[in-house]
């Protein structure tokens, strides 16, 4: 299926002369896996059938960075990864092999590193204030008469720091500013801070008071932080990429590399944090002349990506949710939820849990952002005599409740424009729900705040375009996204643990199930609206890898057996269970252990313990990142160890894992075939071509043994798949056949390849065809809920013609065929039309 003779006509595909990725392979670059490491595995990726290699961020990051999202210098390729020369070698190797390159862009924020001078732009601003060339870069105000940028880095309050002599004035040649010669700096342990010109001779306390920043005790951050962060991460400061000069400077190097042919496409990290995502994508679309751009955007429930974004779609979490839901058995959700309620002693619904979690976030880690937003709206009201009686306290309460009750990450109200009906509905729905949590006196304030946030005329006439009103519209939306991410992904997902496989980025316990009909309807929509959007099943940000989720979701097929087993096993280890262990968290422990089980038994403590500690602190009930209950954490880990070490428990869990293994295999391979044959561009996360029992980062960023993968692929290509092959070999076999099918048929990643559901006689199977000019050319069949499949006399209707099973080589004819005959050795099948 050559693309050369077919014109691209869809509005959300790349320009005709731009690269359209077909199958991407995500690589996490680190100081241990550099550009030269990439060169070594290019032959393997090519052999695997990959068409486009996908790099994590490549710009200079903060010292010690293991992920690259903490950029400090947009004008420099990471020295730790190999610098510009190393990148050029890797890009050349990729392109010489006939592949292309996708790179991750981080437009929303920069690192606040230690030492601070690694971020030259921020150092310049904090040294020179408004005279700095970077004075407009950051989302903060630099004033002579203000406190300056809050830097909450001190281990005790500033008075104690001064009394103990922990701050000292020094002189040094600052890296990056060598031309300025020796200059005065402040030192605090590993921290180095600039000194404002002309203040170096002042007494230390007075000197501190004259800087463009304020050194503060670290606990001050959540209450008084005065710059926009990435979520609640103090060390990531937002930049104003909406300013043309900031966009140009922060993208110039990457765009230059694209113009040189070294980069072909971009992934955009967290556009919801931007002031105006639509305008950002317009600028980037123009700057790249219509390249393939995808947005890391979380879509909630029935939310659709705004059609006026000039990009090719999302990175694929919306696809992940549907795939995950397809391989979750509806009949098992109720019993597992009942078991969760029994263990947790909680009857709170998902919605109530989510509201409580978001309420916790706005009152703690994101309180400073809420206070800043409420202060801004209060200033708007105070400056207008008709609105002056709406007090800060009521405005703060109202804004908090609206943010808490937002059903999605944000609306997209653009200052100075009339909101779309959908954006207005989302905001008004949140306000309507907020009414139930406000007293009667606050309801009028609620209406005023909603009008301000929608840009409506309210108060005195002719003031809708005032700067503070426009700023309030933007800041509200940016805060909403942060609260949603921290309250749902990073809190609710660790509290409501009925089925943890559903608690995934882009999904959640609201969205456990996706029926075949729902999947078909969504695929039809995607073909017409976003035909080359991304499709993922695992990423560097997923809470659990795809194979762990496949195992946990299989519990829905064995809900009664799992319930009975836990009753037995909990009784065995009851004496080791800490009396105060949170039941919601205990349920997560059991599901984590079975979800990561392998033929060798439970996951190692070197990996389990850090995960459980992170999960417990993210739960924010009995321990947190800032208030660590070390005694309870130690007892919790001891209980998890007792589960894994007690012989009877370990044996019973191993036997149960063996029982569910066929269902797990069906889930894993079923997800795999959908990943590579449904609408869109699949991204294979590094190492997931075989099974991985990965948990949340940093566990899912562990080094990959590419030598072993190469050897396995060589063996499969030389000898075929052995009759006694294990699941790793089966997954690699199926993955490699599918990636090669895509490589040979690139129109699978295009607007021209349609989608057609196929008739099946059972809900235990899903079948569809990919069509070209209304003619089926590829057919996918996946069996569902194998653990409940009691008989095999089910059928699938294939389109007319002759078909070859790309996994087995079997030839079948169109028409009604037995499901068992079509799938054969595997619980899945993909057929290619012989005469296509």
Short mmCIF file of C-alpha atoms in Angstrom, two decimals, residues 167-617:
data_model
loop_
_atom_site.label_atom_id
_atom_site.label_comp_id
_atom_site.label_asym_id
_atom_site.label_seq_id
_atom_site.Cartn_x
_atom_site.Cartn_y
_atom_site.Cartn_z
CA UNK A 167 24.34 31.29 54.70
CA UNK A 168 27.58 32.81 53.49
CA UNK A 169 28.66 35.45 50.96
CA UNK A 170 31.27 34.25 48.48
CA UNK A 171 32.83 35.21 45.15
CA UNK A 172 33.09 32.92 42.13
CA UNK A 173 33.14 32.78 38.36
CA UNK A 174 29.66 31.48 37.66
CA UNK A 175 29.44 28.77 34.99
CA UNK A 176 27.62 30.15 31.98
CA UNK A 177 28.56 33.71 32.95
CA UNK A 178 32.34 33.46 32.62
CA UNK A 179 32.48 36.70 30.64
CA UNK A 180 31.26 38.57 33.73
CA UNK A 181 34.29 37.46 35.74
CA UNK A 182 34.20 36.82 39.50
CA UNK A 183 30.90 37.88 41.03
CA UNK A 184 29.37 37.77 44.52
CA UNK A 185 27.10 34.81 45.33
CA UNK A 186 25.25 33.44 48.32
CA UNK A 187 25.95 29.86 49.40
CA UNK A 188 23.70 27.54 51.36
CA UNK A 189 25.15 24.04 51.40
CA UNK A 190 24.88 22.82 47.76
CA UNK A 191 22.84 25.86 46.75
CA UNK A 192 24.34 28.92 45.09
CA UNK A 193 22.31 32.11 44.53
CA UNK A 194 23.05 35.33 42.63
CA UNK A 195 23.53 38.63 44.41
CA UNK A 196 21.86 41.73 43.04
CA UNK A 197 24.34 44.31 41.78
CA UNK A 198 25.20 46.89 44.42
CA UNK A 199 23.96 44.91 47.42
CA UNK A 200 27.04 42.78 48.14
CA UNK A 201 28.39 45.17 50.79
CA UNK A 202 25.22 45.22 52.86
CA UNK A 203 24.83 43.34 56.14
CA UNK A 204 23.63 39.80 55.38
CA UNK A 205 20.06 40.23 56.64
CA UNK A 206 19.64 43.49 54.71
CA UNK A 207 21.30 41.94 51.64
CA UNK A 208 18.73 39.12 51.68
CA UNK A 209 15.92 41.66 51.86
CA UNK A 210 17.17 43.44 48.73
CA UNK A 211 17.29 40.44 46.38
CA UNK A 212 14.85 39.61 43.59
CA UNK A 213 14.12 36.38 45.42
CA UNK A 214 13.22 35.31 48.94
CA UNK A 215 14.96 32.36 50.55
CA UNK A 216 12.48 30.50 52.73
CA UNK A 217 11.87 27.39 54.82
CA UNK A 218 10.76 24.56 52.53
CA UNK A 219 7.40 24.19 54.30
CA UNK A 220 6.47 27.74 53.28
CA UNK A 221 6.05 26.62 49.64
CA UNK A 222 2.51 25.26 49.84
CA UNK A 223 1.20 28.44 51.42
CA UNK A 224 3.13 31.32 49.90
CA UNK A 225 4.67 30.19 46.62
CA UNK A 226 4.41 33.04 44.11
CA UNK A 227 5.31 31.43 40.80
CA UNK A 228 3.43 28.94 38.67
CA UNK A 229 4.82 25.42 38.96
CA UNK A 230 4.40 22.18 37.10
CA UNK A 231 1.63 20.75 39.27
CA UNK A 232 3.05 20.99 42.83
CA UNK A 233 6.72 20.47 41.98
CA UNK A 234 8.69 23.38 43.44
CA UNK A 235 11.71 22.59 41.27
CA UNK A 236 9.79 23.08 37.99
CA UNK A 237 8.90 26.68 37.22
CA UNK A 238 6.47 27.49 34.42
CA UNK A 239 7.57 29.63 31.49
CA UNK A 240 5.48 31.99 29.38
CA UNK A 241 5.74 30.20 26.07
CA UNK A 242 2.72 32.21 24.89
CA UNK A 243 5.11 35.16 24.46
CA UNK A 244 6.58 35.12 20.93
CA UNK A 245 10.13 35.75 22.11
CA UNK A 246 9.93 32.90 24.64
CA UNK A 247 8.44 30.51 22.08
CA UNK A 248 11.17 31.39 19.61
CA UNK A 249 14.04 31.02 22.06
CA UNK A 250 12.75 27.82 23.70
CA UNK A 251 12.04 26.08 20.37
CA UNK A 252 14.75 27.48 18.11
CA UNK A 253 17.24 24.63 18.53
CA UNK A 254 14.68 21.83 18.06
CA UNK A 255 13.07 23.55 15.08
CA UNK A 256 16.51 24.10 13.56
CA UNK A 257 17.25 20.40 13.90
CA UNK A 258 13.96 19.65 12.17
CA UNK A 259 14.83 22.02 9.33
CA UNK A 260 18.11 20.12 8.93
CA UNK A 261 16.15 16.88 8.57
CA UNK A 262 17.41 15.46 11.88
CA UNK A 263 13.97 15.48 13.56
CA UNK A 264 10.73 14.61 11.78
CA UNK A 265 7.91 14.87 14.35
CA UNK A 266 7.18 16.07 17.88
CA UNK A 267 5.31 14.93 20.98
CA UNK A 268 4.18 17.83 23.18
CA UNK A 269 4.34 17.35 26.93
CA UNK A 270 1.40 18.58 29.05
CA UNK A 271 -0.09 21.32 26.85
CA UNK A 272 -2.89 21.79 29.40
CA UNK A 273 -0.43 23.76 31.51
CA UNK A 274 -0.09 26.41 28.81
CA UNK A 275 -1.98 29.68 28.78
CA UNK A 276 -3.53 28.93 25.39
CA UNK A 277 -2.89 25.42 24.02
CA UNK A 278 -4.76 26.17 20.80
CA UNK A 279 -2.53 29.13 20.01
CA UNK A 280 0.58 27.15 20.92
CA UNK A 281 -0.29 24.42 18.43
CA UNK A 282 -1.02 27.02 15.76
CA UNK A 283 2.44 28.50 16.24
CA UNK A 284 4.12 25.10 16.29
CA UNK A 285 2.14 23.87 13.29
CA UNK A 286 3.28 26.94 11.34
CA UNK A 287 6.87 26.68 12.58
CA UNK A 288 7.10 23.01 11.55
CA UNK A 289 5.19 23.56 8.29
CA UNK A 290 2.57 21.01 9.26
CA UNK A 291 4.58 18.24 10.93
CA UNK A 292 2.97 15.36 12.87
CA UNK A 293 2.37 16.74 16.36
CA UNK A 294 0.64 14.88 19.18
CA UNK A 295 -0.45 16.27 22.53
CA UNK A 296 -0.03 14.55 25.87
CA UNK A 297 -3.60 15.38 26.75
CA UNK A 298 -5.84 13.48 29.19
CA UNK A 299 -9.42 13.24 27.93
CA UNK A 300 -12.04 12.51 30.58
CA UNK A 301 -15.22 10.45 29.97
CA UNK A 302 -16.77 11.60 26.67
CA UNK A 303 -14.45 14.62 26.30
CA UNK A 304 -13.09 15.18 22.80
CA UNK A 305 -9.87 16.88 21.83
CA UNK A 306 -10.72 20.42 20.68
CA UNK A 307 -11.12 20.27 16.93
CA UNK A 308 -9.41 23.63 16.44
CA UNK A 309 -6.07 22.36 17.78
CA UNK A 310 -3.69 22.12 14.81
CA UNK A 311 -2.20 18.78 15.72
CA UNK A 312 -2.70 15.14 14.81
CA UNK A 313 -4.28 14.06 18.09
CA UNK A 314 -3.23 12.85 21.52
CA UNK A 315 -0.36 10.64 22.59
CA UNK A 316 -2.92 7.87 23.11
CA UNK A 317 -4.19 7.62 26.68
CA UNK A 318 -7.74 7.73 25.34
CA UNK A 319 -6.93 4.55 23.39
CA UNK A 320 -5.34 2.92 26.43
CA UNK A 321 -8.55 3.41 28.43
CA UNK A 322 -10.66 1.70 25.77
CA UNK A 323 -8.26 -1.21 25.32
CA UNK A 324 -8.02 -1.70 29.07
CA UNK A 325 -11.80 -1.59 29.42
CA UNK A 326 -12.30 -4.19 26.70
CA UNK A 327 -10.27 -6.73 28.64
CA UNK A 328 -12.02 -6.10 31.94
CA UNK A 329 -14.98 -8.41 32.58
CA UNK A 330 -18.05 -6.41 33.68
CA UNK A 331 -19.47 -9.26 35.77
CA UNK A 332 -16.45 -9.23 38.05
CA UNK A 333 -16.39 -5.54 38.89
CA UNK A 334 -19.23 -5.76 41.42
CA UNK A 335 -17.76 -8.61 43.47
CA UNK A 336 -14.30 -7.02 43.49
CA UNK A 337 -15.82 -3.72 44.60
CA UNK A 338 -17.63 -5.55 47.40
CA UNK A 339 -14.34 -7.18 48.44
CA UNK A 340 -12.66 -3.77 48.41
CA UNK A 341 -15.39 -2.34 50.64
CA UNK A 342 -14.99 -5.27 53.05
CA UNK A 343 -11.20 -4.89 53.32
CA UNK A 344 -11.17 -1.10 53.35
CA UNK A 345 -14.28 -0.62 55.50
CA UNK A 346 -15.11 2.19 53.13
CA UNK A 347 -18.46 2.75 51.45
CA UNK A 348 -17.41 5.99 49.74
CA UNK A 349 -18.18 6.10 46.03
CA UNK A 350 -15.58 6.89 43.40
CA UNK A 351 -17.01 10.40 43.04
CA UNK A 352 -16.91 11.07 46.76
CA UNK A 353 -13.37 9.72 47.02
CA UNK A 354 -12.30 11.96 44.15
CA UNK A 355 -13.92 15.06 45.63
CA UNK A 356 -12.29 14.42 49.01
CA UNK A 357 -8.93 13.90 47.34
CA UNK A 358 -9.17 17.11 45.33
CA UNK A 359 -10.33 18.99 48.43
CA UNK A 360 -7.22 17.72 50.20
CA UNK A 361 -5.02 18.96 47.36
CA UNK A 362 -6.46 22.49 47.23
CA UNK A 363 -5.98 22.83 50.97
CA UNK A 364 -2.40 21.52 51.03
CA UNK A 365 0.05 21.11 48.16
CA UNK A 366 -1.77 23.48 45.78
CA UNK A 367 -3.07 25.93 48.36
CA UNK A 368 -0.60 28.57 47.18
CA UNK A 369 -1.97 28.35 43.62
CA UNK A 370 -5.55 28.56 44.89
CA UNK A 371 -4.71 31.54 47.08
CA UNK A 372 -2.99 33.29 44.19
CA UNK A 373 -6.01 32.73 41.92
CA UNK A 374 -8.50 33.85 44.57
CA UNK A 375 -6.39 36.93 45.29
CA UNK A 376 -6.44 37.85 41.61
CA UNK A 377 -10.23 37.52 41.36
CA UNK A 378 -10.64 39.43 44.64
CA UNK A 379 -8.56 42.27 43.17
CA UNK A 380 -10.82 42.26 40.10
CA UNK A 381 -13.86 42.61 42.35
CA UNK A 382 -12.30 45.17 44.68
CA UNK A 383 -11.36 47.43 41.77
CA UNK A 384 -15.00 47.55 40.63
CA UNK A 385 -17.37 49.39 42.98
CA UNK A 386 -20.27 47.19 41.82
CA UNK A 387 -18.41 44.01 42.87
CA UNK A 388 -16.48 45.28 45.87
CA UNK A 389 -18.59 43.56 48.52
CA UNK A 390 -17.57 40.09 47.38
CA UNK A 391 -14.88 39.30 49.95
CA UNK A 392 -11.68 37.36 49.52
CA UNK A 393 -12.85 34.59 51.86
CA UNK A 394 -16.03 33.95 49.90
CA UNK A 395 -14.19 34.16 46.59
CA UNK A 396 -11.60 31.68 47.84
CA UNK A 397 -14.32 29.24 48.94
CA UNK A 398 -16.20 29.61 45.66
CA UNK A 399 -13.15 29.20 43.42
CA UNK A 400 -12.03 26.17 45.42
CA UNK A 401 -15.38 24.44 45.01
CA UNK A 402 -15.53 25.14 41.27
CA UNK A 403 -12.04 23.73 40.77
CA UNK A 404 -12.81 20.70 42.93
CA UNK A 405 -15.94 19.91 40.90
CA UNK A 406 -14.47 20.32 37.43
CA UNK A 407 -15.11 17.07 35.54
CA UNK A 408 -12.06 17.37 33.29
CA UNK A 409 -8.60 18.84 33.33
CA UNK A 410 -9.68 22.23 32.11
CA UNK A 411 -11.89 24.22 29.81
CA UNK A 412 -10.38 26.19 26.93
CA UNK A 413 -11.81 29.66 27.38
CA UNK A 414 -9.65 32.13 25.46
CA UNK A 415 -9.53 35.65 26.93
CA UNK A 416 -11.38 38.08 24.69
CA UNK A 417 -13.31 35.33 22.86
CA UNK A 418 -16.79 34.00 23.48
CA UNK A 419 -16.45 30.51 25.06
CA UNK A 420 -17.62 27.54 23.06
CA UNK A 421 -20.92 26.02 24.26
CA UNK A 422 -19.01 22.95 25.48
CA UNK A 423 -16.49 24.95 27.51
CA UNK A 424 -19.26 27.03 29.05
CA UNK A 425 -21.23 23.89 29.89
CA UNK A 426 -18.26 22.30 31.64
CA UNK A 427 -17.65 25.34 33.80
CA UNK A 428 -21.32 25.87 34.62
CA UNK A 429 -21.75 22.19 35.49
CA UNK A 430 -18.90 22.50 37.97
CA UNK A 431 -20.49 25.62 39.44
CA UNK A 432 -23.85 23.86 39.76
CA UNK A 433 -22.26 21.01 41.71
CA UNK A 434 -20.33 23.51 43.82
CA UNK A 435 -23.62 25.10 45.00
CA UNK A 436 -24.29 22.12 47.29
CA UNK A 437 -21.10 22.87 49.23
CA UNK A 438 -21.57 26.64 49.64
CA UNK A 439 -23.72 28.63 52.04
CA UNK A 440 -26.49 30.82 50.69
CA UNK A 441 -24.49 34.05 51.02
CA UNK A 442 -21.82 32.63 48.71
CA UNK A 443 -24.18 31.80 45.84
CA UNK A 444 -24.20 35.36 44.47
CA UNK A 445 -20.39 35.37 44.64
CA UNK A 446 -20.46 32.07 42.76
CA UNK A 447 -22.40 33.65 39.90
CA UNK A 448 -20.02 36.61 39.77
CA UNK A 449 -16.94 34.37 39.69
CA UNK A 450 -18.42 32.18 36.94
CA UNK A 451 -19.12 35.26 34.80
CA UNK A 452 -15.58 36.52 35.31
CA UNK A 453 -14.13 33.14 34.37
CA UNK A 454 -16.28 33.00 31.23
CA UNK A 455 -15.33 36.56 30.25
CA UNK A 456 -18.90 37.79 30.56
CA UNK A 457 -19.92 41.38 31.25
CA UNK A 458 -20.31 41.60 35.03
CA UNK A 459 -20.13 44.57 37.34
CA UNK A 460 -19.44 47.92 35.70
CA UNK A 461 -19.76 48.02 31.92
CA UNK A 462 -16.82 47.94 29.56
CA UNK A 463 -14.35 46.14 31.83
CA UNK A 464 -14.31 42.64 30.36
CA UNK A 465 -10.94 43.15 28.66
CA UNK A 466 -9.09 44.47 31.70
CA UNK A 467 -5.76 42.74 32.17
CA UNK A 468 -6.57 41.16 35.53
CA UNK A 469 -9.86 39.74 34.27
CA UNK A 470 -8.10 38.16 31.31
CA UNK A 471 -5.36 36.81 33.57
CA UNK A 472 -7.95 35.26 35.90
CA UNK A 473 -9.47 33.32 33.00
CA UNK A 474 -6.11 31.78 32.13
CA UNK A 475 -4.91 31.09 35.67
CA UNK A 476 -8.16 29.37 36.60
CA UNK A 477 -7.75 26.88 33.78
CA UNK A 478 -4.11 26.24 34.61
CA UNK A 479 -4.96 25.57 38.25
CA UNK A 480 -7.77 23.20 37.26
CA UNK A 481 -5.36 20.94 35.40
CA UNK A 482 -2.94 20.80 38.33
CA UNK A 483 -5.69 19.97 40.84
CA UNK A 484 -7.12 17.30 38.55
CA UNK A 485 -3.73 15.65 38.05
CA UNK A 486 -2.75 15.70 41.72
CA UNK A 487 -6.21 14.97 43.07
CA UNK A 488 -7.15 12.14 40.72
CA UNK A 489 -4.05 10.53 39.21
CA UNK A 490 -1.82 11.04 42.23
CA UNK A 491 -4.33 10.63 45.07
CA UNK A 492 -7.66 9.02 44.14
CA UNK A 493 -5.91 6.28 42.19
CA UNK A 494 -4.19 5.23 45.43
CA UNK A 495 -7.32 5.49 47.56
CA UNK A 496 -10.10 3.86 45.56
CA UNK A 497 -8.43 0.51 44.92
CA UNK A 498 -11.31 -1.81 43.99
CA UNK A 499 -9.59 -2.62 40.66
CA UNK A 500 -6.21 -0.97 40.39
CA UNK A 501 -5.74 -1.91 36.73
CA UNK A 502 -8.43 0.67 35.93
CA UNK A 503 -6.57 3.39 37.84
CA UNK A 504 -4.50 4.46 34.89
CA UNK A 505 -3.54 7.74 33.25
CA UNK A 506 -6.42 8.67 30.95
CA UNK A 507 -8.78 6.30 32.72
CA UNK A 508 -9.75 5.65 36.31
CA UNK A 509 -12.32 3.83 38.43
CA UNK A 510 -15.09 5.78 36.67
CA UNK A 511 -14.13 4.04 33.41
CA UNK A 512 -13.46 0.39 34.19
CA UNK A 513 -15.38 -1.10 31.27
CA UNK A 514 -15.54 -0.59 27.51
CA UNK A 515 -17.96 -2.77 25.57
CA UNK A 516 -17.25 -3.92 22.01
CA UNK A 517 -20.02 -1.67 20.72
CA UNK A 518 -18.54 1.32 22.53
CA UNK A 519 -15.12 0.50 21.14
CA UNK A 520 -16.43 0.22 17.57
CA UNK A 521 -18.32 3.52 17.87
CA UNK A 522 -15.22 5.28 19.21
CA UNK A 523 -13.03 3.86 16.44
CA UNK A 524 -15.50 5.10 13.82
CA UNK A 525 -15.33 8.56 15.38
CA UNK A 526 -11.52 8.48 15.50
CA UNK A 527 -11.28 7.50 11.83
CA UNK A 528 -13.27 10.56 10.83
CA UNK A 529 -11.88 13.03 13.40
CA UNK A 530 -8.34 11.98 14.44
CA UNK A 531 -7.16 9.16 12.14
CA UNK A 532 -3.44 9.43 12.99
CA UNK A 533 -3.68 10.11 16.70
CA UNK A 534 -1.38 8.20 19.03
CA UNK A 535 -2.13 4.82 20.60
CA UNK A 536 -0.32 3.69 23.77
CA UNK A 537 -0.59 0.79 26.16
CA UNK A 538 2.44 1.66 28.33
CA UNK A 539 4.41 4.87 28.77
CA UNK A 540 7.00 6.38 31.10
CA UNK A 541 4.05 7.87 33.04
CA UNK A 542 1.68 4.91 33.35
CA UNK A 543 0.91 3.78 36.90
CA UNK A 544 1.43 0.14 35.90
CA UNK A 545 2.81 -1.48 32.79
CA UNK A 546 0.38 -3.07 30.34
CA UNK A 547 1.18 -6.63 31.45
CA UNK A 548 0.62 -5.85 35.14
CA UNK A 549 -2.74 -4.31 34.25
CA UNK A 550 -3.57 -7.34 32.11
CA UNK A 551 -2.96 -9.59 35.11
CA UNK A 552 -4.93 -7.49 37.59
CA UNK A 553 -7.85 -6.98 35.19
CA UNK A 554 -8.05 -10.77 34.75
CA UNK A 555 -9.21 -10.89 38.39
CA UNK A 556 -12.59 -9.73 37.08
CA UNK A 557 -12.88 -13.15 35.41
CA UNK A 558 -12.12 -14.91 38.72
CA UNK A 559 -13.73 -12.53 41.19
CA UNK A 560 -15.30 -15.20 43.42
CA UNK A 561 -12.12 -17.29 43.50
CA UNK A 562 -10.00 -14.22 44.30
CA UNK A 563 -12.38 -13.18 47.05
CA UNK A 564 -12.32 -16.63 48.62
CA UNK A 565 -8.55 -16.80 48.32
CA UNK A 566 -8.04 -13.45 50.04
CA UNK A 567 -10.33 -14.45 52.89
CA UNK A 568 -8.13 -17.49 53.45
CA UNK A 569 -4.78 -15.80 53.01
CA UNK A 570 -5.60 -12.74 55.11
CA UNK A 571 -6.48 -15.06 57.95
CA UNK A 572 -3.09 -16.79 57.66
CA UNK A 573 -1.14 -13.51 57.96
CA UNK A 574 -3.59 -11.79 60.29
CA UNK A 575 -1.12 -11.71 63.18
CA UNK A 576 1.43 -9.89 61.03
CA UNK A 577 -1.06 -7.30 59.80
CA UNK A 578 -0.51 -3.92 61.51
CA UNK A 579 -3.65 -2.96 63.39
CA UNK A 580 -3.65 0.51 61.85
CA UNK A 581 -2.94 -0.53 58.26
CA UNK A 582 -5.29 1.33 55.92
CA UNK A 583 -7.64 -1.17 54.26
CA UNK A 584 -7.73 0.68 50.94
CA UNK A 585 -3.97 0.35 50.84
CA UNK A 586 -4.00 -3.29 51.89
CA UNK A 587 -6.18 -4.08 48.87
CA UNK A 588 -3.60 -2.35 46.68
CA UNK A 589 -0.84 -4.50 48.23
CA UNK A 590 -2.57 -7.77 47.35
CA UNK A 591 -3.35 -6.67 43.79
CA UNK A 592 0.19 -5.37 43.31
CA UNK A 593 1.72 -8.66 44.44
CA UNK A 594 -0.44 -10.83 42.18
CA UNK A 595 -0.17 -8.33 39.32
CA UNK A 596 3.64 -8.47 39.33
CA UNK A 597 3.91 -12.22 39.98
CA UNK A 598 6.08 -14.23 37.60
CA UNK A 599 7.12 -17.84 37.18
CA UNK A 600 9.88 -17.10 39.71
CA UNK A 601 7.37 -15.87 42.28
CA UNK A 602 6.77 -12.40 43.72
CA UNK A 603 8.54 -9.25 42.63
CA UNK A 604 11.80 -8.43 44.41
CA UNK A 605 11.69 -6.27 47.50
CA UNK A 606 14.20 -3.93 45.84
CA UNK A 607 11.38 -2.99 43.46
CA UNK A 608 8.29 -3.66 45.58
CA UNK A 609 9.30 -1.58 48.60
CA UNK A 610 9.98 1.73 46.78
CA UNK A 611 6.72 1.32 44.88
CA UNK A 612 4.66 0.70 48.02
CA UNK A 613 6.27 3.64 49.80
CA UNK A 614 5.53 5.91 46.84
CA UNK A 615 1.95 4.63 46.61
CA UNK A 616 1.35 5.11 50.34
CA UNK A 617 2.67 8.66 50.29
#
